PDB file of C-alpha atoms in Angstrom:
ATOM      1  CA  UNK W   1      -8.636  -6.080  20.248  1.00  0.00           C
ATOM      2  CA  UNK W   2      -5.853  -4.142  18.526  1.00  0.00           C
ATOM      3  CA  UNK W   3      -5.864  -6.284  15.382  1.00  0.00           C
ATOM      4  CA  UNK W   4      -9.616  -6.422  14.807  1.00  0.00           C
ATOM      5  CA  UNK W   5      -9.738  -3.576  12.263  1.00  0.00           C
ATOM      6  CA  UNK W   6      -6.810  -5.066  10.350  1.00  0.00           C
ATOM      7  CA  UNK W   7      -8.511  -8.474  10.274  1.00  0.00           C
ATOM      8  CA  UNK W   8     -11.713  -6.895   8.918  1.00  0.00           C
ATOM      9  CA  UNK W   9      -9.661  -5.073   6.261  1.00  0.00           C
ATOM     10  CA  UNK W  10      -7.914  -8.267   5.124  1.00  0.00           C
ATOM     11  CA  UNK W  11     -11.207 -10.203   5.006  1.00  0.00           C
ATOM     12  CA  UNK W  12     -12.850  -7.413   2.983  1.00  0.00           C
ATOM     13  CA  UNK W  13     -10.071  -7.666   0.394  1.00  0.00           C
ATOM     14  CA  UNK W  14     -10.474 -11.440   0.192  1.00  0.00           C
ATOM     15  CA  UNK W  15     -14.274 -11.247  -0.164  1.00  0.00           C
ATOM     16  CA  UNK W  16     -14.028  -8.476  -2.751  1.00  0.00           C
ATOM     17  CA  UNK W  17     -11.404 -10.440  -4.666  1.00  0.00           C
ATOM     18  CA  UNK W  18     -13.538 -13.572  -4.688  1.00  0.00           C
ATOM     19  CA  UNK W  19     -16.557 -11.616  -5.918  1.00  0.00           C
ATOM     20  CA  UNK W  20     -14.449 -10.089  -8.681  1.00  0.00           C
ATOM     21  CA  UNK W  21     -13.222 -13.493  -9.807  1.00  0.00           C
ATOM     22  CA  UNK W  22     -16.682 -15.067  -9.683  1.00  0.00           C
ATOM     23  CA  UNK W  23     -18.294 -12.322 -11.741  1.00  0.00           C
ATOM     24  CA  UNK W  24     -19.365 -13.351 -15.245  1.00  0.00           C
ATOM     25  CA  UNK W  25     -16.605 -13.133 -17.798  1.00  0.00           C
ATOM     26  CA  UNK W  26     -16.027  -9.548 -18.856  1.00  0.00           C
ATOM     27  CA  UNK W  27     -14.852  -8.647 -22.352  1.00  0.00           C
ATOM     28  CA  UNK W  28     -11.241  -7.565 -22.750  1.00  0.00           C
ATOM     29  CA  UNK W  29     -12.280  -4.128 -23.983  1.00  0.00           C
ATOM     30  CA  UNK W  30     -14.326  -3.507 -20.827  1.00  0.00           C
ATOM     31  CA  UNK W  31     -11.486  -4.799 -18.656  1.00  0.00           C
ATOM     32  CA  UNK W  32      -9.006  -2.471 -20.347  1.00  0.00           C
ATOM     33  CA  UNK W  33     -11.303   0.530 -19.983  1.00  0.00           C
ATOM     34  CA  UNK W  34     -11.975  -0.208 -16.299  1.00  0.00           C
ATOM     35  CA  UNK W  35      -8.264  -0.704 -15.637  1.00  0.00           C
ATOM     36  CA  UNK W  36      -7.433   2.564 -17.362  1.00  0.00           C
ATOM     37  CA  UNK W  37     -10.076   4.311 -15.270  1.00  0.00           C
ATOM     38  CA  UNK W  38      -8.561   2.854 -12.113  1.00  0.00           C
ATOM     39  CA  UNK W  39      -5.126   3.957 -13.226  1.00  0.00           C
ATOM     40  CA  UNK W  40      -6.328   7.523 -13.748  1.00  0.00           C
ATOM     41  CA  UNK W  41      -8.194   7.601 -10.426  1.00  0.00           C
ATOM     42  CA  UNK W  42      -5.202   6.212  -8.523  1.00  0.00           C
ATOM     43  CA  UNK W  43      -2.917   8.783 -10.167  1.00  0.00           C
ATOM     44  CA  UNK W  44      -5.236  11.612  -9.090  1.00  0.00           C
ATOM     45  CA  UNK W  45      -5.326  10.163  -5.559  1.00  0.00           C
ATOM     46  CA  UNK W  46      -1.516  10.090  -5.516  1.00  0.00           C
ATOM     47  CA  UNK W  47      -1.290  13.727  -6.613  1.00  0.00           C
ATOM     48  CA  UNK W  48      -3.743  14.735  -3.874  1.00  0.00           C
ATOM     49  CA  UNK W  49      -1.686  12.885  -1.268  1.00  0.00           C
ATOM     50  CA  UNK W  50       1.639  14.250  -2.534  1.00  0.00           C
ATOM     51  CA  UNK W  51       0.419  17.838  -2.160  1.00  0.00           C
ATOM     52  CA  UNK W  52      -0.143  17.366   1.587  1.00  0.00           C
ATOM     53  CA  UNK W  53       3.460  18.310   2.364  1.00  0.00           C
ATOM     54  CA  UNK W  54       5.013  21.759   1.987  1.00  0.00           C
ATOM     55  CA  UNK W  55       8.515  20.369   2.547  1.00  0.00           C
ATOM     56  CA  UNK W  56       9.479  19.109  -0.875  1.00  0.00           C
ATOM     57  CA  UNK W  57      13.092  18.559   0.213  1.00  0.00           C
ATOM     58  CA  UNK W  58      12.021  15.851   2.661  1.00  0.00           C
ATOM     59  CA  UNK W  59       9.884  14.215  -0.023  1.00  0.00           C
ATOM     60  CA  UNK W  60      12.713  14.226  -2.581  1.00  0.00           C
ATOM     61  CA  UNK W  61      15.368  13.010  -0.138  1.00  0.00           C
ATOM     62  CA  UNK W  62      13.072  10.270   1.116  1.00  0.00           C
ATOM     63  CA  UNK W  63      12.387   9.031  -2.417  1.00  0.00           C
ATOM     64  CA  UNK W  64      16.086   9.119  -3.367  1.00  0.00           C
ATOM     65  CA  UNK W  65      17.434   7.433  -0.226  1.00  0.00           C
ATOM     66  CA  UNK W  66      14.511   5.028   0.014  1.00  0.00           C
ATOM     67  CA  UNK W  67      14.890   4.102  -3.643  1.00  0.00           C
ATOM     68  CA  UNK W  68      18.576   3.300  -3.174  1.00  0.00           C
ATOM     69  CA  UNK W  69      17.830   1.145  -0.130  1.00  0.00           C
ATOM     70  CA  UNK W  70      14.971  -0.602  -1.929  1.00  0.00           C
ATOM     71  CA  UNK W  71      17.179  -1.398  -4.920  1.00  0.00           C
ATOM     72  CA  UNK W  72      19.836  -2.845  -2.629  1.00  0.00           C
ATOM     73  CA  UNK W  73      17.174  -4.909  -0.846  1.00  0.00           C
ATOM     74  CA  UNK W  74      15.602  -5.948  -4.185  1.00  0.00           C
ATOM     75  CA  UNK W  75      12.104  -5.499  -2.765  1.00  0.00           C
ATOM     76  CA  UNK W  76      10.350  -5.431  -6.144  1.00  0.00           C
ATOM     77  CA  UNK W  77      12.156  -8.549  -7.350  1.00  0.00           C
ATOM     78  CA  UNK W  78      11.385 -10.418  -4.124  1.00  0.00           C
ATOM     79  CA  UNK W  79       7.709  -9.468  -4.205  1.00  0.00           C
ATOM     80  CA  UNK W  80       7.527 -10.582  -7.821  1.00  0.00           C
ATOM     81  CA  UNK W  81       9.245 -13.859  -6.927  1.00  0.00           C
ATOM     82  CA  UNK W  82       6.683 -14.415  -4.176  1.00  0.00           C
ATOM     83  CA  UNK W  83       3.879 -13.738  -6.675  1.00  0.00           C
ATOM     84  CA  UNK W  84       5.465 -16.110  -9.187  1.00  0.00           C
ATOM     85  CA  UNK W  85       5.771 -18.783  -6.479  1.00  0.00           C
ATOM     86  CA  UNK W  86       2.072 -18.369  -5.719  1.00  0.00           C
ATOM     87  CA  UNK W  87       1.425 -18.610  -9.461  1.00  0.00           C
ATOM     88  CA  UNK W  88       3.313 -21.908  -9.592  1.00  0.00           C
ATOM     89  CA  UNK W  89       1.394 -23.317  -6.640  1.00  0.00           C
ATOM     90  CA  UNK W  90      -1.953 -22.200  -8.033  1.00  0.00           C
ATOM     91  CA  UNK W  91      -1.208 -23.526 -11.504  1.00  0.00           C
ATOM     92  CA  UNK W  92      -0.962 -27.013 -10.011  1.00  0.00           C
ATOM     93  CA  UNK W  93      -4.532 -26.751  -8.788  1.00  0.00           C
ATOM     94  CA  UNK W  94      -7.291 -27.630 -11.256  1.00  0.00           C
ATOM     95  CA  UNK W  95      -9.559 -24.730 -12.162  1.00  0.00           C
ATOM     96  CA  UNK W  96     -12.635 -24.429 -14.318  1.00  0.00           C
ATOM     97  CA  UNK W  97     -12.834 -20.656 -14.144  1.00  0.00           C
ATOM     98  CA  UNK W  98     -12.624 -19.227 -17.655  1.00  0.00           C
ATOM     99  CA  UNK W  99     -10.802 -16.116 -16.556  1.00  0.00           C
ATOM    100  CA  UNK W 100      -7.913 -17.758 -14.689  1.00  0.00           C
ATOM    101  CA  UNK W 101      -5.082 -15.223 -14.286  1.00  0.00           C
ATOM    102  CA  UNK W 102      -1.976 -15.318 -16.393  1.00  0.00           C
ATOM    103  CA  UNK W 103       0.077 -13.473 -13.765  1.00  0.00           C
ATOM    104  CA  UNK W 104      -0.612 -13.682 -10.050  1.00  0.00           C
ATOM    105  CA  UNK W 105       2.440 -11.525  -9.311  1.00  0.00           C
ATOM    106  CA  UNK W 106       0.971  -8.545 -11.185  1.00  0.00           C
ATOM    107  CA  UNK W 107      -2.228  -8.479  -9.136  1.00  0.00           C
ATOM    108  CA  UNK W 108      -0.388  -9.282  -5.901  1.00  0.00           C
ATOM    109  CA  UNK W 109       2.279  -6.559  -6.254  1.00  0.00           C
ATOM    110  CA  UNK W 110      -0.090  -3.903  -7.624  1.00  0.00           C
ATOM    111  CA  UNK W 111      -2.698  -4.340  -4.895  1.00  0.00           C
ATOM    112  CA  UNK W 112      -0.114  -4.692  -2.126  1.00  0.00           C
ATOM    113  CA  UNK W 113       1.158  -1.244  -3.075  1.00  0.00           C
ATOM    114  CA  UNK W 114      -2.298   0.307  -3.460  1.00  0.00           C
ATOM    115  CA  UNK W 115      -3.658  -1.054  -0.170  1.00  0.00           C
ATOM    116  CA  UNK W 116      -0.553  -0.550   1.974  1.00  0.00           C
ATOM    117  CA  UNK W 117       0.312   3.022   0.991  1.00  0.00           C
ATOM    118  CA  UNK W 118      -1.635   5.952   2.342  1.00  0.00           C
ATOM    119  CA  UNK W 119      -2.652   7.778   5.490  1.00  0.00           C
ATOM    120  CA  UNK W 120      -5.505   5.391   6.301  1.00  0.00           C
ATOM    121  CA  UNK W 121      -3.127   2.411   6.233  1.00  0.00           C
ATOM    122  CA  UNK W 122      -1.097   4.132   8.969  1.00  0.00           C
ATOM    123  CA  UNK W 123      -3.679   6.093  10.946  1.00  0.00           C
ATOM    124  CA  UNK W 124      -6.125   3.170  11.031  1.00  0.00           C
ATOM    125  CA  UNK W 125      -3.910   0.602  12.755  1.00  0.00           C
ATOM    126  CA  UNK W 126      -2.427   3.316  15.016  1.00  0.00           C
ATOM    127  CA  UNK W 127      -5.909   4.257  16.243  1.00  0.00           C
ATOM    128  CA  UNK W 128      -6.830   0.587  16.545  1.00  0.00           C
ATOM    129  CA  UNK W 129      -3.733  -0.176  18.588  1.00  0.00           C
ATOM    130  CA  UNK W 130      -3.950   2.868  20.847  1.00  0.00           C
ATOM    131  CA  UNK W 131      -7.679   3.305  21.439  1.00  0.00           C
ATOM    132  CA  UNK W 132      -9.127   0.090  19.965  1.00  0.00           C
ATOM    133  CA  UNK W 133     -11.107   2.376  17.679  1.00  0.00           C
ATOM    134  CA  UNK W 134     -11.393   0.785  14.243  1.00  0.00           C
ATOM    135  CA  UNK W 135     -13.595   3.307  12.445  1.00  0.00           C
ATOM    136  CA  UNK W 136     -10.811   4.343  10.048  1.00  0.00           C
ATOM    137  CA  UNK W 137     -10.064   0.746   9.126  1.00  0.00           C
ATOM    138  CA  UNK W 138     -13.753  -0.024   8.718  1.00  0.00           C
ATOM    139  CA  UNK W 139     -13.927   2.775   6.160  1.00  0.00           C
ATOM    140  CA  UNK W 140     -10.730   1.559   4.489  1.00  0.00           C
ATOM    141  CA  UNK W 141     -12.165  -1.954   4.400  1.00  0.00           C
ATOM    142  CA  UNK W 142     -15.174  -0.763   2.404  1.00  0.00           C
ATOM    143  CA  UNK W 143     -12.936   1.076  -0.064  1.00  0.00           C
ATOM    144  CA  UNK W 144     -10.446  -1.792  -0.403  1.00  0.00           C
ATOM    145  CA  UNK W 145     -13.218  -4.358  -0.730  1.00  0.00           C
ATOM    146  CA  UNK W 146     -14.818  -2.417  -3.570  1.00  0.00           C
ATOM    147  CA  UNK W 147     -11.448  -1.934  -5.294  1.00  0.00           C
ATOM    148  CA  UNK W 148     -10.754  -5.665  -4.903  1.00  0.00           C
ATOM    149  CA  UNK W 149     -13.880  -6.518  -6.888  1.00  0.00           C
ATOM    150  CA  UNK W 150     -12.693  -4.348  -9.760  1.00  0.00           C
ATOM    151  CA  UNK W 151      -9.026  -5.330  -9.545  1.00  0.00           C
ATOM    152  CA  UNK W 152      -9.768  -9.060  -9.300  1.00  0.00           C
ATOM    153  CA  UNK W 153     -12.044  -8.932 -12.343  1.00  0.00           C
ATOM    154  CA  UNK W 154      -9.143  -7.468 -14.342  1.00  0.00           C
ATOM    155  CA  UNK W 155      -5.929  -8.671 -12.657  1.00  0.00           C
ATOM    156  CA  UNK W 156      -7.060 -12.035 -11.316  1.00  0.00           C
ATOM    157  CA  UNK W 157      -6.592 -14.010  -8.126  1.00  0.00           C
ATOM    158  CA  UNK W 158      -3.304 -12.348  -7.166  1.00  0.00           C
ATOM    159  CA  UNK W 159      -5.416  -9.538  -5.698  1.00  0.00           C
ATOM    160  CA  UNK W 160      -6.616 -11.853  -2.908  1.00  0.00           C
ATOM    161  CA  UNK W 161      -3.076 -12.632  -1.757  1.00  0.00           C
ATOM    162  CA  UNK W 162      -2.422  -8.933  -1.161  1.00  0.00           C
ATOM    163  CA  UNK W 163      -4.643  -9.313   1.924  1.00  0.00           C
ATOM    164  CA  UNK W 164      -1.686 -11.039   3.600  1.00  0.00           C
ATOM    165  CA  UNK W 165       0.531  -8.006   2.957  1.00  0.00           C
ATOM    166  CA  UNK W 166      -2.129  -5.716   4.431  1.00  0.00           C
ATOM    167  CA  UNK W 167      -2.486  -7.897   7.503  1.00  0.00           C
ATOM    168  CA  UNK W 168       1.262  -8.056   8.150  1.00  0.00           C
ATOM    169  CA  UNK W 169       1.928  -4.334   7.649  1.00  0.00           C
ATOM    170  CA  UNK W 170      -1.112  -2.915   9.445  1.00  0.00           C
ATOM    171  CA  UNK W 171      -0.959  -5.578  12.139  1.00  0.00           C
ATOM    172  CA  UNK W 172       2.649  -4.667  12.895  1.00  0.00           C
ATOM    173  CA  UNK W 173       1.756  -0.977  13.190  1.00  0.00           C
ATOM    174  CA  UNK W 174      -1.204  -1.795  15.462  1.00  0.00           C
ATOM    175  CA  UNK W 175       0.919  -3.933  17.770  1.00  0.00           C
ATOM    176  CA  UNK W 176       3.663  -1.285  17.919  1.00  0.00           C
ATOM    177  CA  UNK W 177       1.200   1.589  18.358  1.00  0.00           C
ATOM    178  CA  UNK W 178       1.751   1.932  22.106  1.00  0.00           C
ATOM    179  CA  UNK W 179       5.527   2.037  21.695  1.00  0.00           C
ATOM    180  CA  UNK W 180       5.229   4.590  18.883  1.00  0.00           C
ATOM    181  CA  UNK W 181       2.917   6.796  20.948  1.00  0.00           C
ATOM    182  CA  UNK W 182       5.292   6.720  23.914  1.00  0.00           C
ATOM    183  CA  UNK W 183       8.282   7.639  21.755  1.00  0.00           C
ATOM    184  CA  UNK W 184       6.757  10.660  19.979  1.00  0.00           C
ATOM    185  CA  UNK W 185       4.494  13.562  20.872  1.00  0.00           C
ATOM    186  CA  UNK W 186       1.170  13.994  19.108  1.00  0.00           C
ATOM    187  CA  UNK W 187       2.570  16.950  17.162  1.00  0.00           C
ATOM    188  CA  UNK W 188       5.489  14.832  15.952  1.00  0.00           C
ATOM    189  CA  UNK W 189       3.168  11.981  14.991  1.00  0.00           C
ATOM    190  CA  UNK W 190       0.957  14.367  13.012  1.00  0.00           C
ATOM    191  CA  UNK W 191       3.988  15.813  11.212  1.00  0.00           C
ATOM    192  CA  UNK W 192       5.304  12.319  10.427  1.00  0.00           C
ATOM    193  CA  UNK W 193       1.948  11.251   9.005  1.00  0.00           C
ATOM    194  CA  UNK W 194       1.902  14.322   6.727  1.00  0.00           C
ATOM    195  CA  UNK W 195       5.327  13.472   5.291  1.00  0.00           C
ATOM    196  CA  UNK W 196       4.535   9.764   4.986  1.00  0.00           C
ATOM    197  CA  UNK W 197       1.295  10.627   3.181  1.00  0.00           C
ATOM    198  CA  UNK W 198       3.112  12.958   0.765  1.00  0.00           C
ATOM    199  CA  UNK W 199       5.837  10.427  -0.041  1.00  0.00           C
ATOM    200  CA  UNK W 200       3.202   7.712  -0.291  1.00  0.00           C
ATOM    201  CA  UNK W 201       1.362   9.911  -2.774  1.00  0.00           C
ATOM    202  CA  UNK W 202       4.402   9.967  -5.052  1.00  0.00           C
ATOM    203  CA  UNK W 203       4.532   6.169  -4.890  1.00  0.00           C
ATOM    204  CA  UNK W 204       0.808   5.915  -5.636  1.00  0.00           C
ATOM    205  CA  UNK W 205       1.354   8.069  -8.728  1.00  0.00           C
ATOM    206  CA  UNK W 206       3.951   5.496  -9.771  1.00  0.00           C
ATOM    207  CA  UNK W 207       1.398   2.714  -9.279  1.00  0.00           C
ATOM    208  CA  UNK W 208      -1.063   4.627 -11.451  1.00  0.00           C
ATOM    209  CA  UNK W 209       1.548   5.022 -14.188  1.00  0.00           C
ATOM    210  CA  UNK W 210       2.262   1.287 -14.049  1.00  0.00           C
ATOM    211  CA  UNK W 211      -1.427   0.454 -14.413  1.00  0.00           C
ATOM    212  CA  UNK W 212      -1.700   2.863 -17.340  1.00  0.00           C
ATOM    213  CA  UNK W 213       1.449   1.286 -18.809  1.00  0.00           C
ATOM    214  CA  UNK W 214       2.981   4.722 -19.320  1.00  0.00           C
ATOM    215  CA  UNK W 215       6.324   3.549 -17.976  1.00  0.00           C
ATOM    216  CA  UNK W 216       7.395   0.667 -15.720  1.00  0.00           C
ATOM    217  CA  UNK W 217       8.333   2.146 -12.361  1.00  0.00           C
ATOM    218  CA  UNK W 218       9.824  -0.015  -9.602  1.00  0.00           C
ATOM    219  CA  UNK W 219       7.499   1.409  -6.968  1.00  0.00           C
ATOM    220  CA  UNK W 220       8.084  -1.413  -4.482  1.00  0.00           C
ATOM    221  CA  UNK W 221      11.786  -0.552  -4.389  1.00  0.00           C
ATOM    222  CA  UNK W 222      10.809   2.916  -3.163  1.00  0.00           C
ATOM    223  CA  UNK W 223       8.855   1.633  -0.139  1.00  0.00           C
ATOM    224  CA  UNK W 224      11.735   2.371   2.295  1.00  0.00           C
ATOM    225  CA  UNK W 225      11.098   6.041   1.436  1.00  0.00           C
ATOM    226  CA  UNK W 226       8.084   5.883   3.783  1.00  0.00           C
ATOM    227  CA  UNK W 227      10.368   4.989   6.698  1.00  0.00           C
ATOM    228  CA  UNK W 228      12.870   7.663   5.687  1.00  0.00           C
ATOM    229  CA  UNK W 229      10.071  10.252   5.574  1.00  0.00           C
ATOM    230  CA  UNK W 230       8.944   9.281   9.087  1.00  0.00           C
ATOM    231  CA  UNK W 231      12.505   9.418  10.433  1.00  0.00           C
ATOM    232  CA  UNK W 232      13.148  12.785   8.779  1.00  0.00           C
ATOM    233  CA  UNK W 233      10.662  14.604  11.028  1.00  0.00           C
ATOM    234  CA  UNK W 234      12.301  13.908  14.433  1.00  0.00           C
ATOM    235  CA  UNK W 235      15.723  14.318  12.809  1.00  0.00           C
ATOM    236  CA  UNK W 236      14.731  17.727  11.468  1.00  0.00           C
ATOM    237  CA  UNK W 237      13.383  18.702  14.896  1.00  0.00           C
ATOM    238  CA  UNK W 238      16.616  17.543  16.571  1.00  0.00           C
ATOM    239  CA  UNK W 239      18.746  19.592  14.170  1.00  0.00           C
ATOM    240  CA  UNK W 240      16.511  22.650  14.651  1.00  0.00           C
ATOM    241  CA  UNK W 241      16.707  22.393  18.443  1.00  0.00           C
ATOM    242  CA  UNK W 242      20.477  21.892  18.300  1.00  0.00           C
ATOM    243  CA  UNK W 243      20.983  24.975  16.087  1.00  0.00           C
ATOM    244  CA  UNK W 244      18.796  27.101  18.373  1.00  0.00           C
ATOM    245  CA  UNK W 245      20.875  26.301  21.444  1.00  0.00           C
TER     246      UNK W 245
END
């Protein structure tokens, strides 16, 4: 089943989020310290990912073009609107939990970006779709589930809704895996994953900076950069082959 790994990943996020919400109330000072620690760790992860590529021009061009497209598409604003809509719906439901979130959109947008960006979020569903091997997504599920416990205890119930974003994105990749494999050679796929990982690393750094409240960065508006990075590899190969003729 091509989608099994993605389903496990989404369920792990939901379970982790529920555990985080049901934990005993944590003091604000502890929450702030944990959130700052997460922000630092995520920033380091982003730097590690960004250094995967030795073609900085592709990374820069992808960020610039992707950022322009994302601004035109208003991705960040639409994701925030969706989070606010969920907030409105949830606020109509009675709750006795003492740590009810003040902003579902913050947890939803932050975790959507953290869980959907990275090599595992691409390699996992590709492997699941092509070989029905879900080992990568099983590993990602453990990591995401653990992060969900921490995020939900600090950012609230919006974390749980990010499971839907994970399911849609990874499920789409898994279902298209066969088509993707037929269109590109293994070498091209490997090169595309390197560039996507590097660009994704830059975006993850932005997420870390947002969590640390260093500066508000519209990371979601840069998501098209991942597609641009993937498209840049075959385009670069085409130009190289054409010049060598």
